[in-house]
Coordinates of C-alpha atoms in Angstrom, one line a residue:
M1 CA -6.4 -0.2 21.7
I2 CA -5.0 1.9 19.0
C3 CA -2.4 0.6 16.3
F4 CA -1.3 2.5 13.2
P5 CA -1.8 1.3 9.8
T6 CA 1.0 1.5 7.4
C7 CA 1.5 1.8 3.9
K8 CA 3.9 0.7 0.7
V9 CA 5.4 1.5 -2.4
N10 CA 6.1 -1.1 -5.2
L11 CA 9.6 -2.1 -6.4
G12 CA 8.6 -2.6 -10.1
L13 CA 5.3 -3.7 -10.7
R14 CA 4.8 -6.3 -13.7
I15 CA 1.4 -7.5 -14.9
T16 CA 2.4 -10.8 -16.8
Q17 CA -1.1 -12.2 -17.5
K18 CA -5.3 -11.7 -17.1
R19 CA -6.2 -14.7 -15.2
A20 CA -9.6 -17.0 -15.9
D21 CA -11.3 -15.5 -12.6
G22 CA -10.9 -12.1 -14.2
F23 CA -8.0 -10.9 -11.9
H24 CA -4.8 -10.2 -13.3
A25 CA -1.2 -11.9 -12.5
L26 CA 1.5 -9.9 -11.2
E27 CA 4.8 -9.5 -9.5
T28 CA 6.0 -6.9 -7.4
V29 CA 8.0 -6.3 -4.3
F30 CA 6.0 -5.0 -1.5
F31 CA 7.9 -2.5 0.7
P32 CA 6.6 -0.8 3.6
L33 CA 6.9 2.7 4.7
S34 CA 6.3 4.8 8.1
L35 CA 3.9 6.8 6.6
T36 CA 0.3 5.7 8.6
D37 CA -3.1 6.4 9.8
A38 CA -4.2 5.6 13.4
L39 CA -7.0 3.2 14.1
E40 CA -8.8 2.9 17.6
I41 CA -11.3 0.4 18.6
I42 CA -13.0 0.4 21.9
I43 CA -15.7 -1.8 23.5
A44 CA -19.3 -0.4 23.2
D45 CA -22.0 -0.9 25.4
S46 CA -23.6 -4.3 24.8
N47 CA -26.9 -2.4 24.5
A48 CA -25.5 -0.2 21.6
S49 CA -28.0 0.2 18.8
T50 CA -25.9 -1.5 16.1
P51 CA -22.6 -3.7 16.7
L52 CA -20.4 -1.2 15.0
K53 CA -19.9 2.5 14.9
F54 CA -17.5 3.9 12.7
T55 CA -16.4 7.3 12.8
S56 CA -13.1 9.6 11.0
S57 CA -11.0 12.3 10.8
G58 CA -8.6 13.6 8.6
L59 CA -8.7 13.0 4.9
P60 CA -12.3 13.1 3.7
I61 CA -13.3 9.0 2.8
N62 CA -15.2 8.5 -0.1
G63 CA -18.0 5.9 -0.2
S64 CA -20.1 4.3 2.2
E65 CA -19.3 2.6 5.4
A66 CA -20.5 -0.5 4.0
D67 CA -17.7 -0.2 1.6
N68 CA -15.2 0.5 3.9
L69 CA -12.6 -1.8 4.5
C70 CA -12.4 -1.5 8.3
C71 CA -16.2 -2.0 8.8
K72 CA -16.1 -5.0 6.1
A73 CA -13.0 -6.7 8.4
Y74 CA -15.4 -6.4 11.4
W75 CA -18.0 -7.7 9.9
L76 CA -16.0 -10.7 8.4
L77 CA -14.8 -11.6 11.8
K78 CA -18.5 -11.3 13.4
K79 CA -19.7 -13.9 11.1
D80 CA -17.2 -16.5 12.3
F81 CA -17.3 -15.0 15.5
P82 CA -20.7 -14.1 16.6
N83 CA -20.1 -13.1 19.9
L84 CA -17.9 -10.6 18.9
P85 CA -18.1 -7.6 21.0
N86 CA -20.1 -4.4 20.0
I87 CA -17.7 -1.9 19.2
E88 CA -16.5 1.9 18.3
M89 CA -13.9 2.1 15.9
H90 CA -12.2 5.6 14.9
L91 CA -9.7 6.0 12.1
H92 CA -7.8 8.8 11.7
K93 CA -6.9 9.4 7.9
K94 CA -3.5 10.4 6.7
I95 CA -2.2 8.6 4.0
P96 CA -3.6 9.6 0.7
M97 CA -6.2 7.6 -1.2
G98 CA -6.6 6.5 -4.7
A99 CA -2.5 7.0 -4.7
G100 CA -1.1 3.6 -5.3
L101 CA 0.0 3.7 -1.6
G102 CA -2.5 0.6 -0.4
G103 CA -3.6 2.8 2.7
G104 CA -7.1 1.6 2.4
S105 CA -5.9 -1.8 2.3
A106 CA -3.7 -1.4 5.2
D107 CA -6.4 -0.2 7.4
G108 CA -8.5 -3.1 6.9
A109 CA -5.5 -5.6 7.6
F110 CA -4.8 -3.8 10.7
T111 CA -8.5 -3.9 11.6
L112 CA -8.2 -7.9 11.6
T113 CA -5.0 -7.8 13.4
L114 CA -6.3 -5.3 16.2
L115 CA -9.5 -7.2 16.5
N116 CA -7.7 -10.6 17.0
Q117 CA -5.4 -9.0 20.0
L118 CA -8.0 -7.0 21.1
F119 CA -10.4 -10.3 22.0
N120 CA -7.9 -12.8 21.8
L121 CA -9.3 -14.6 18.9
Q122 CA -5.7 -16.3 18.7
L123 CA -5.8 -16.4 15.2
P124 CA -2.5 -17.3 13.7
Q125 CA -1.3 -15.3 10.8
Q126 CA -2.0 -17.4 8.0
K127 CA -5.7 -17.5 9.1
L128 CA -5.5 -13.4 9.5
M129 CA -3.9 -13.6 5.4
D130 CA -6.8 -15.7 4.3
Y131 CA -9.5 -13.3 5.9
A132 CA -7.2 -10.2 4.3
L133 CA -7.4 -11.6 1.2
T134 CA -11.4 -11.5 0.8
L135 CA -10.7 -7.6 1.6
G136 CA -8.6 -7.0 -1.5
S137 CA -5.3 -8.9 -3.4
D138 CA -2.8 -6.7 -1.3
C139 CA -4.6 -6.8 2.0
P140 CA -2.6 -10.1 3.1
F141 CA 0.9 -8.3 2.6
F142 CA -0.2 -5.7 5.5
I143 CA -0.8 -8.9 7.7
L144 CA 3.2 -9.5 7.0
N145 CA 3.9 -5.9 6.6
S146 CA 7.5 -6.9 6.0
P147 CA 9.4 -6.6 2.6
A148 CA 8.1 -9.5 0.5
F149 CA 7.9 -10.3 -3.5
A150 CA 4.5 -11.1 -4.6
T151 CA 2.8 -13.3 -7.1
G152 CA -0.8 -14.2 -8.0
R153 CA -2.7 -11.5 -7.5
G154 CA -0.4 -10.1 -4.9
E155 CA -1.4 -12.5 -2.2
I156 CA 1.2 -15.3 -2.7
L157 CA 3.9 -13.5 -0.2
T158 CA 8.0 -14.5 0.0
P159 CA 9.9 -12.5 2.2
T160 CA 12.7 -10.6 1.1
K161 CA 15.8 -8.5 2.1
V162 CA 15.9 -5.0 0.7
N163 CA 18.4 -3.5 2.3
L164 CA 17.7 0.2 2.0
D165 CA 19.7 1.5 5.2
D166 CA 21.8 3.9 3.7
Y167 CA 18.6 5.4 1.7
T168 CA 15.6 7.6 2.3
I169 CA 12.5 7.5 0.3
V170 CA 11.0 10.4 -0.6
V171 CA 6.9 10.2 -1.3
V172 CA 5.1 12.7 -3.9
N173 CA 1.4 12.8 -4.2
P174 CA 0.1 15.4 -6.4
G175 CA -3.5 14.8 -5.5
I176 CA -5.0 12.8 -8.4
A177 CA -7.3 9.9 -7.8
I178 CA -6.2 7.3 -10.2
S179 CA -9.0 4.3 -10.9
T180 CA -7.4 1.1 -10.3
K181 CA -10.1 -0.4 -12.8
M182 CA -9.1 2.5 -15.6
A183 CA -5.2 1.8 -14.9
F184 CA -5.8 -1.9 -15.4
S185 CA -7.6 -1.1 -18.9
L186 CA -4.6 0.6 -20.2
I187 CA -2.4 -2.7 -19.4
T188 CA -1.6 -5.3 -21.9
P189 CA -0.2 -8.3 -19.9
A190 CA 3.3 -9.7 -20.9
P191 CA 6.0 -12.1 -19.2
P192 CA 8.6 -10.1 -18.3
T193 CA 12.1 -10.7 -19.6
S194 CA 13.6 -10.3 -16.1
H195 CA 12.4 -10.9 -12.7
I196 CA 11.8 -8.6 -10.1
P197 CA 14.0 -10.3 -7.3
D198 CA 16.9 -10.8 -9.6
I199 CA 16.5 -6.9 -10.3
I200 CA 16.5 -6.0 -6.6
N201 CA 19.5 -7.8 -6.0
L202 CA 21.4 -5.2 -8.5
P203 CA 23.1 -2.0 -6.9
I204 CA 20.4 0.4 -6.8
S205 CA 22.2 2.7 -9.1
E206 CA 21.1 0.0 -11.7
W207 CA 17.6 -0.3 -11.4
K208 CA 16.4 2.9 -13.5
N209 CA 16.6 0.9 -16.5
E210 CA 15.6 -2.4 -15.5
L211 CA 13.1 -2.2 -12.3
I212 CA 9.6 -1.6 -14.2
N213 CA 6.2 -0.3 -13.2
D214 CA 3.7 -1.6 -16.2
F215 CA 1.4 1.2 -15.2
E216 CA 3.5 4.0 -15.4
A217 CA 3.7 4.7 -19.6
P218 CA -0.3 4.8 -19.8
V219 CA -0.6 6.5 -16.6
F220 CA 2.0 9.1 -17.6
K221 CA 0.0 9.7 -20.6
Q222 CA -2.9 10.5 -19.2
F223 CA -1.3 12.4 -16.4
P224 CA 1.7 14.1 -17.3
A225 CA 2.1 15.9 -14.0
I226 CA 2.7 12.6 -12.9
Q227 CA 5.5 11.8 -14.9
Q228 CA 6.9 15.4 -14.4
I229 CA 7.2 14.3 -10.5
K230 CA 9.6 11.3 -11.6
E231 CA 11.8 13.3 -14.0
T232 CA 12.0 16.0 -11.0
L233 CA 13.1 13.5 -8.1
Y234 CA 15.6 12.3 -11.0
S235 CA 17.1 15.7 -11.5
K236 CA 17.4 16.1 -7.5
G237 CA 19.5 13.2 -7.7
A238 CA 17.6 10.1 -7.0
E239 CA 19.2 6.9 -7.6
Y240 CA 15.8 5.4 -8.5
A241 CA 12.3 6.8 -8.8
S242 CA 9.2 5.3 -9.8
M243 CA 5.3 5.5 -9.9
T244 CA 3.9 2.8 -7.1
G245 CA 1.0 0.6 -7.8
T246 CA -1.7 2.3 -10.3
G247 CA -0.3 5.6 -9.3
S248 CA -0.6 8.6 -8.8
T249 CA 2.2 8.8 -6.1
V250 CA 5.9 8.8 -6.8
F251 CA 8.6 7.9 -4.9
G252 CA 12.8 8.5 -5.3
I253 CA 15.1 6.6 -3.5
F254 CA 18.0 9.0 -2.5
R255 CA 21.0 8.5 -0.3
S256 CA 20.3 9.8 3.3
S257 CA 23.6 11.5 3.5
L258 CA 22.4 14.2 0.5
I259 CA 18.8 13.9 1.6
N260 CA 19.0 17.3 3.5
T261 CA 20.9 19.4 1.2
I262 CA 17.9 19.1 -1.6
Q263 CA 15.3 21.5 -1.9
F264 CA 12.3 19.8 -3.7
N265 CA 9.7 22.9 -4.5
F266 CA 6.9 20.7 -5.4
P267 CA 3.6 23.2 -5.4
S268 CA 2.2 23.5 -2.1
D269 CA -0.9 21.5 -2.5
Y270 CA 1.0 18.1 -3.3
F271 CA 1.5 15.9 -0.5
V272 CA 5.4 15.3 0.2
F273 CA 6.4 12.5 2.7
I274 CA 10.2 11.8 3.8
N275 CA 10.5 8.2 4.6
E276 CA 13.8 8.0 6.8

Protein backbone atom coordinates (compact mmCIF):
# COMPACT_ATOMS: atom_id res chain seq x y z
CA MET A 1 0.00 0.00 0.00
CA ILE A 2 1.30 3.44 -0.95
CA CYS A 3 0.52 6.92 0.37
CA PHE A 4 1.93 10.37 -0.29
CA PRO A 5 2.86 12.37 2.83
CA THR A 6 2.30 16.07 2.29
CA CYS A 7 3.95 19.12 3.84
CA LYS A 8 2.77 22.51 5.12
CA VAL A 9 3.49 26.18 5.38
CA ASN A 10 2.77 28.36 8.39
CA LEU A 11 0.49 31.32 7.85
CA GLY A 12 1.91 33.39 10.68
CA LEU A 13 3.79 31.90 13.62
CA ARG A 14 3.83 33.56 17.02
CA ILE A 15 5.67 32.14 20.04
CA THR A 16 3.61 33.32 22.96
CA GLN A 17 5.33 31.85 26.02
CA LYS A 18 7.81 29.30 27.36
CA ARG A 19 5.86 26.56 29.14
CA ALA A 20 6.74 24.92 32.43
CA ASP A 21 7.25 21.59 30.60
CA GLY A 22 10.01 23.10 28.47
CA PHE A 23 7.92 23.40 25.31
CA HIS A 24 6.87 26.71 23.77
CA ALA A 25 3.26 27.82 23.38
CA LEU A 26 2.46 29.11 19.91
CA GLU A 27 -0.24 30.11 17.53
CA THR A 28 -0.20 29.57 13.80
CA VAL A 29 -2.29 28.41 10.88
CA PHE A 30 -1.03 25.25 9.20
CA PHE A 31 -1.80 25.13 5.49
CA PRO A 32 -1.07 21.91 3.56
CA LEU A 33 0.73 21.87 0.21
CA SER A 34 0.59 19.38 -2.65
CA LEU A 35 4.35 18.71 -2.51
CA THR A 36 4.73 15.14 -1.27
CA ASP A 37 7.05 12.30 -0.39
CA ALA A 38 6.03 8.71 -1.25
CA LEU A 39 5.69 5.99 1.38
CA GLU A 40 5.13 2.30 0.66
CA ILE A 41 4.46 -0.44 3.22
CA ILE A 42 4.18 -4.13 2.36
CA ILE A 43 3.77 -7.17 4.58
CA ALA A 44 7.07 -9.00 5.05
CA ASP A 45 7.83 -12.66 5.62
CA SER A 46 6.76 -13.71 9.10
CA ASN A 47 10.19 -15.35 9.44
CA ALA A 48 12.07 -12.13 8.63
CA SER A 49 15.06 -11.44 10.87
CA THR A 50 13.53 -8.15 12.03
CA PRO A 51 9.91 -6.94 12.24
CA LEU A 52 10.76 -3.78 10.27
CA LYS A 53 12.94 -3.35 7.21
CA PHE A 54 13.29 0.33 6.28
CA THR A 55 14.81 1.67 3.06
CA SER A 56 14.79 5.09 1.44
CA SER A 57 15.58 6.86 -1.81
CA GLY A 58 15.57 10.41 -3.09
CA LEU A 59 17.04 13.03 -0.78
CA PRO A 60 19.50 11.51 1.71
CA ILE A 61 18.04 11.20 5.21
CA ASN A 62 20.32 12.19 8.06
CA GLY A 63 20.33 10.39 11.39
CA SER A 64 19.87 6.80 12.40
CA GLU A 65 16.93 4.55 11.61
CA ALA A 66 16.03 4.64 15.30
CA ASP A 67 15.46 8.39 15.01
CA ASN A 68 13.38 8.18 11.84
CA LEU A 69 9.75 9.12 12.53
CA CYS A 70 8.41 6.49 10.13
CA CYS A 71 10.21 3.77 12.09
CA LYS A 72 9.18 5.32 15.40
CA ALA A 73 5.56 5.27 14.25
CA TYR A 74 5.74 1.54 13.50
CA TRP A 75 7.30 0.68 16.86
CA LEU A 76 4.79 2.92 18.64
CA LEU A 77 1.89 0.89 17.24
CA LYS A 78 3.77 -2.40 17.62
CA LYS A 79 3.95 -1.74 21.38
CA ASP A 80 0.16 -1.56 21.65
CA PHE A 81 -0.54 -4.08 18.88
CA PRO A 82 2.10 -6.79 19.42
CA ASN A 83 0.57 -8.93 16.66
CA LEU A 84 1.25 -6.24 14.07
CA PRO A 85 2.86 -8.13 11.16
CA ASN A 86 6.44 -7.74 10.00
CA ILE A 87 6.70 -5.10 7.30
CA GLU A 88 9.00 -3.61 4.70
CA MET A 89 8.78 0.16 4.47
CA HIS A 90 10.23 2.35 1.73
CA LEU A 91 10.27 6.16 1.82
CA HIS A 92 11.07 8.21 -1.27
CA LYS A 93 12.10 11.61 0.05
CA LYS A 94 11.39 14.72 -2.02
CA ILE A 95 10.43 17.33 0.59
CA PRO A 96 13.54 19.24 1.77
CA MET A 97 14.53 18.57 5.37
CA GLY A 98 15.35 21.13 8.06
CA ALA A 99 13.27 23.47 5.96
CA GLY A 100 10.22 24.42 8.03
CA LEU A 101 7.91 22.38 5.82
CA GLY A 102 7.20 19.60 8.31
CA GLY A 103 8.05 16.84 5.85
CA GLY A 104 9.51 14.50 8.47
CA SER A 105 6.51 15.03 10.73
CA ALA A 106 4.19 14.24 7.83
CA ASP A 107 6.10 11.03 7.07
CA GLY A 108 5.62 9.86 10.65
CA ALA A 109 1.93 10.80 10.78
CA PHE A 110 1.16 9.23 7.41
CA THR A 111 2.90 6.04 8.56
CA LEU A 112 0.42 5.83 11.43
CA THR A 113 -2.50 6.35 9.06
CA LEU A 114 -1.22 3.85 6.51
CA LEU A 115 -0.62 1.15 9.13
CA ASN A 116 -4.10 1.79 10.51
CA GLN A 117 -5.60 1.26 7.06
CA LEU A 118 -3.40 -1.64 5.99
CA PHE A 119 -3.99 -3.71 9.11
CA ASN A 120 -7.55 -2.53 9.88
CA LEU A 121 -6.62 -1.36 13.38
CA GLN A 122 -9.80 0.76 13.48
CA LEU A 123 -8.10 3.61 15.30
CA PRO A 124 -10.27 6.77 15.23
CA GLN A 125 -8.81 10.08 14.13
CA GLN A 126 -8.34 11.41 17.67
CA LYS A 127 -6.44 8.30 18.75
CA LEU A 128 -4.17 8.62 15.72
CA MET A 129 -3.58 12.26 16.67
CA ASP A 130 -2.67 11.18 20.21
CA TYR A 131 -0.12 8.73 18.82
CA ALA A 132 1.17 11.41 16.44
CA LEU A 133 1.78 13.86 19.28
CA THR A 134 4.27 11.43 20.82
CA LEU A 135 6.26 11.72 17.57
CA GLY A 136 6.32 15.53 17.43
CA SER A 137 4.33 18.66 18.16
CA ASP A 138 3.22 19.27 14.57
CA CYS A 139 2.59 15.60 13.69
CA PRO A 140 -1.13 15.66 14.71
CA PHE A 141 -1.79 18.25 12.01
CA PHE A 142 -0.89 15.73 9.33
CA ILE A 143 -3.53 13.33 10.62
CA LEU A 144 -6.09 16.10 10.04
CA ASN A 145 -4.23 17.42 6.94
CA SER A 146 -6.48 20.38 6.21
CA PRO A 147 -6.09 24.07 7.13
CA ALA A 148 -6.15 24.50 10.90
CA PHE A 149 -5.47 27.10 13.55
CA ALA A 150 -2.99 25.59 15.99
CA THR A 151 -2.27 26.51 19.60
CA GLY A 152 -0.63 24.77 22.54
CA ARG A 153 2.55 23.14 21.24
CA GLY A 154 0.86 23.04 17.85
CA GLU A 155 -1.30 20.03 18.70
CA ILE A 156 -4.54 21.86 19.60
CA LEU A 157 -6.14 22.16 16.19
CA THR A 158 -9.23 24.05 15.10
CA PRO A 159 -10.19 23.55 11.44
CA THR A 160 -10.32 26.88 9.66
CA LYS A 161 -11.18 28.15 6.21
CA VAL A 162 -8.43 29.80 4.18
CA ASN A 163 -9.63 30.62 0.68
CA LEU A 164 -6.67 30.61 -1.69
CA ASP A 165 -8.62 29.37 -4.70
CA ASP A 166 -7.47 32.26 -6.89
CA TYR A 167 -3.87 32.08 -5.74
CA THR A 168 -0.73 30.05 -6.36
CA ILE A 169 1.91 29.44 -3.70
CA VAL A 170 5.55 29.50 -4.80
CA VAL A 171 7.86 27.66 -2.38
CA VAL A 172 11.61 28.34 -2.40
CA ASN A 173 14.24 26.52 -0.36
CA PRO A 174 17.91 27.59 -0.56
CA GLY A 175 19.31 24.33 0.80
CA ILE A 176 20.13 25.78 4.22
CA ALA A 177 19.24 23.46 7.10
CA ILE A 178 18.01 25.35 10.15
CA SER A 179 18.31 23.79 13.59
CA THR A 180 14.95 24.07 15.34
CA LYS A 181 16.71 24.16 18.70
CA MET A 182 18.94 27.01 17.53
CA ALA A 183 15.99 28.95 16.11
CA PHE A 184 14.02 28.72 19.37
CA SER A 185 17.07 29.90 21.31
CA LEU A 186 16.89 33.17 19.39
CA ILE A 187 13.24 33.86 20.31
CA THR A 188 11.86 35.94 23.17
CA PRO A 189 8.24 34.77 23.63
CA ALA A 190 5.59 37.46 23.95
CA PRO A 191 1.78 37.58 23.70
CA PRO A 192 0.75 38.86 20.24
CA THR A 193 -1.22 42.10 20.00
CA SER A 194 -3.44 40.59 17.28
CA HIS A 195 -4.44 37.02 16.66
CA ILE A 196 -3.80 35.03 13.51
CA PRO A 197 -7.41 33.85 12.94
CA ASP A 198 -8.48 37.49 12.78
CA ILE A 199 -5.66 38.41 10.41
CA ILE A 200 -6.31 35.65 7.88
CA ASN A 201 -9.87 36.91 7.53
CA LEU A 202 -8.47 40.14 6.12
CA PRO A 203 -7.75 40.48 2.37
CA ILE A 204 -4.42 38.84 1.54
CA SER A 205 -3.08 42.20 0.41
CA GLU A 206 -3.30 43.30 4.07
CA TRP A 207 -1.36 40.33 5.46
CA LYS A 208 2.07 41.78 4.72
CA ASN A 209 2.41 43.92 7.83
CA GLU A 210 0.12 41.90 10.09
CA LEU A 211 0.81 38.17 9.57
CA ILE A 212 4.19 37.67 11.23
CA ASN A 213 6.55 34.74 11.72
CA ASP A 214 8.52 35.44 14.91
CA PHE A 215 11.48 33.42 13.63
CA GLU A 216 12.05 35.59 10.58
CA ALA A 217 14.00 38.46 12.15
CA PRO A 218 16.59 36.34 14.02
CA VAL A 219 16.95 33.78 11.21
CA PHE A 220 17.31 36.49 8.57
CA LYS A 221 20.09 38.03 10.66
CA GLN A 222 21.93 34.70 10.69
CA PHE A 223 21.19 33.85 7.04
CA PRO A 224 20.70 36.93 4.82
CA ALA A 225 20.15 34.71 1.76
CA ILE A 226 16.81 33.63 3.22
CA GLN A 227 15.70 37.24 3.63
CA GLN A 228 16.72 37.87 0.01
CA ILE A 229 14.29 35.17 -1.15
CA LYS A 230 11.42 36.93 0.59
CA GLU A 231 12.39 40.27 -0.92
CA THR A 232 12.63 38.68 -4.37
CA LEU A 233 9.17 37.15 -4.09
CA TYR A 234 7.70 40.54 -3.19
CA SER A 235 9.57 42.17 -6.06
CA LYS A 236 7.99 39.62 -8.42
CA GLY A 237 4.50 40.55 -7.31
CA ALA A 238 3.66 38.32 -4.35
CA GLU A 239 0.71 39.61 -2.37
CA TYR A 240 2.18 37.95 0.71
CA ALA A 241 5.52 36.29 1.40
CA SER A 242 6.91 34.70 4.55
CA MET A 243 9.35 32.19 5.91
CA THR A 244 7.61 29.02 7.08
CA GLY A 245 8.28 27.41 10.45
CA THR A 246 11.82 27.96 11.68
CA GLY A 247 13.03 28.15 8.07
CA SER A 248 14.77 28.00 5.73
CA THR A 249 11.92 27.74 3.21
CA VAL A 250 10.16 30.93 2.10
CA PHE A 251 6.87 31.03 0.21
CA GLY A 252 5.03 33.67 -1.76
CA ILE A 253 1.32 33.86 -2.52
CA PHE A 254 0.63 35.12 -6.06
CA ARG A 255 -2.52 35.64 -8.05
CA SER A 256 -2.82 32.57 -10.27
CA SER A 257 -3.69 34.74 -13.27
CA LEU A 258 -0.18 36.22 -13.14
CA ILE A 259 1.98 33.24 -12.26
CA ASN A 260 2.79 32.18 -15.84
CA THR A 261 4.09 35.67 -16.64
CA ILE A 262 6.73 35.64 -13.90
CA GLN A 263 10.36 34.51 -14.25
CA PHE A 264 11.91 33.89 -10.86
CA ASN A 265 15.54 33.16 -11.81
CA PHE A 266 16.57 31.69 -8.46
CA PRO A 267 19.98 29.97 -8.33
CA SER A 268 19.98 26.53 -9.94
CA ASP A 269 20.74 24.78 -6.63
CA TYR A 270 17.62 26.23 -4.97
CA PHE A 271 14.56 24.01 -4.66
CA VAL A 272 11.52 25.73 -6.19
CA PHE A 273 8.00 24.29 -6.12
CA ILE A 274 4.83 25.85 -7.48
CA ASN A 275 1.76 24.75 -5.52
CA GLU A 276 -1.21 25.32 -7.84
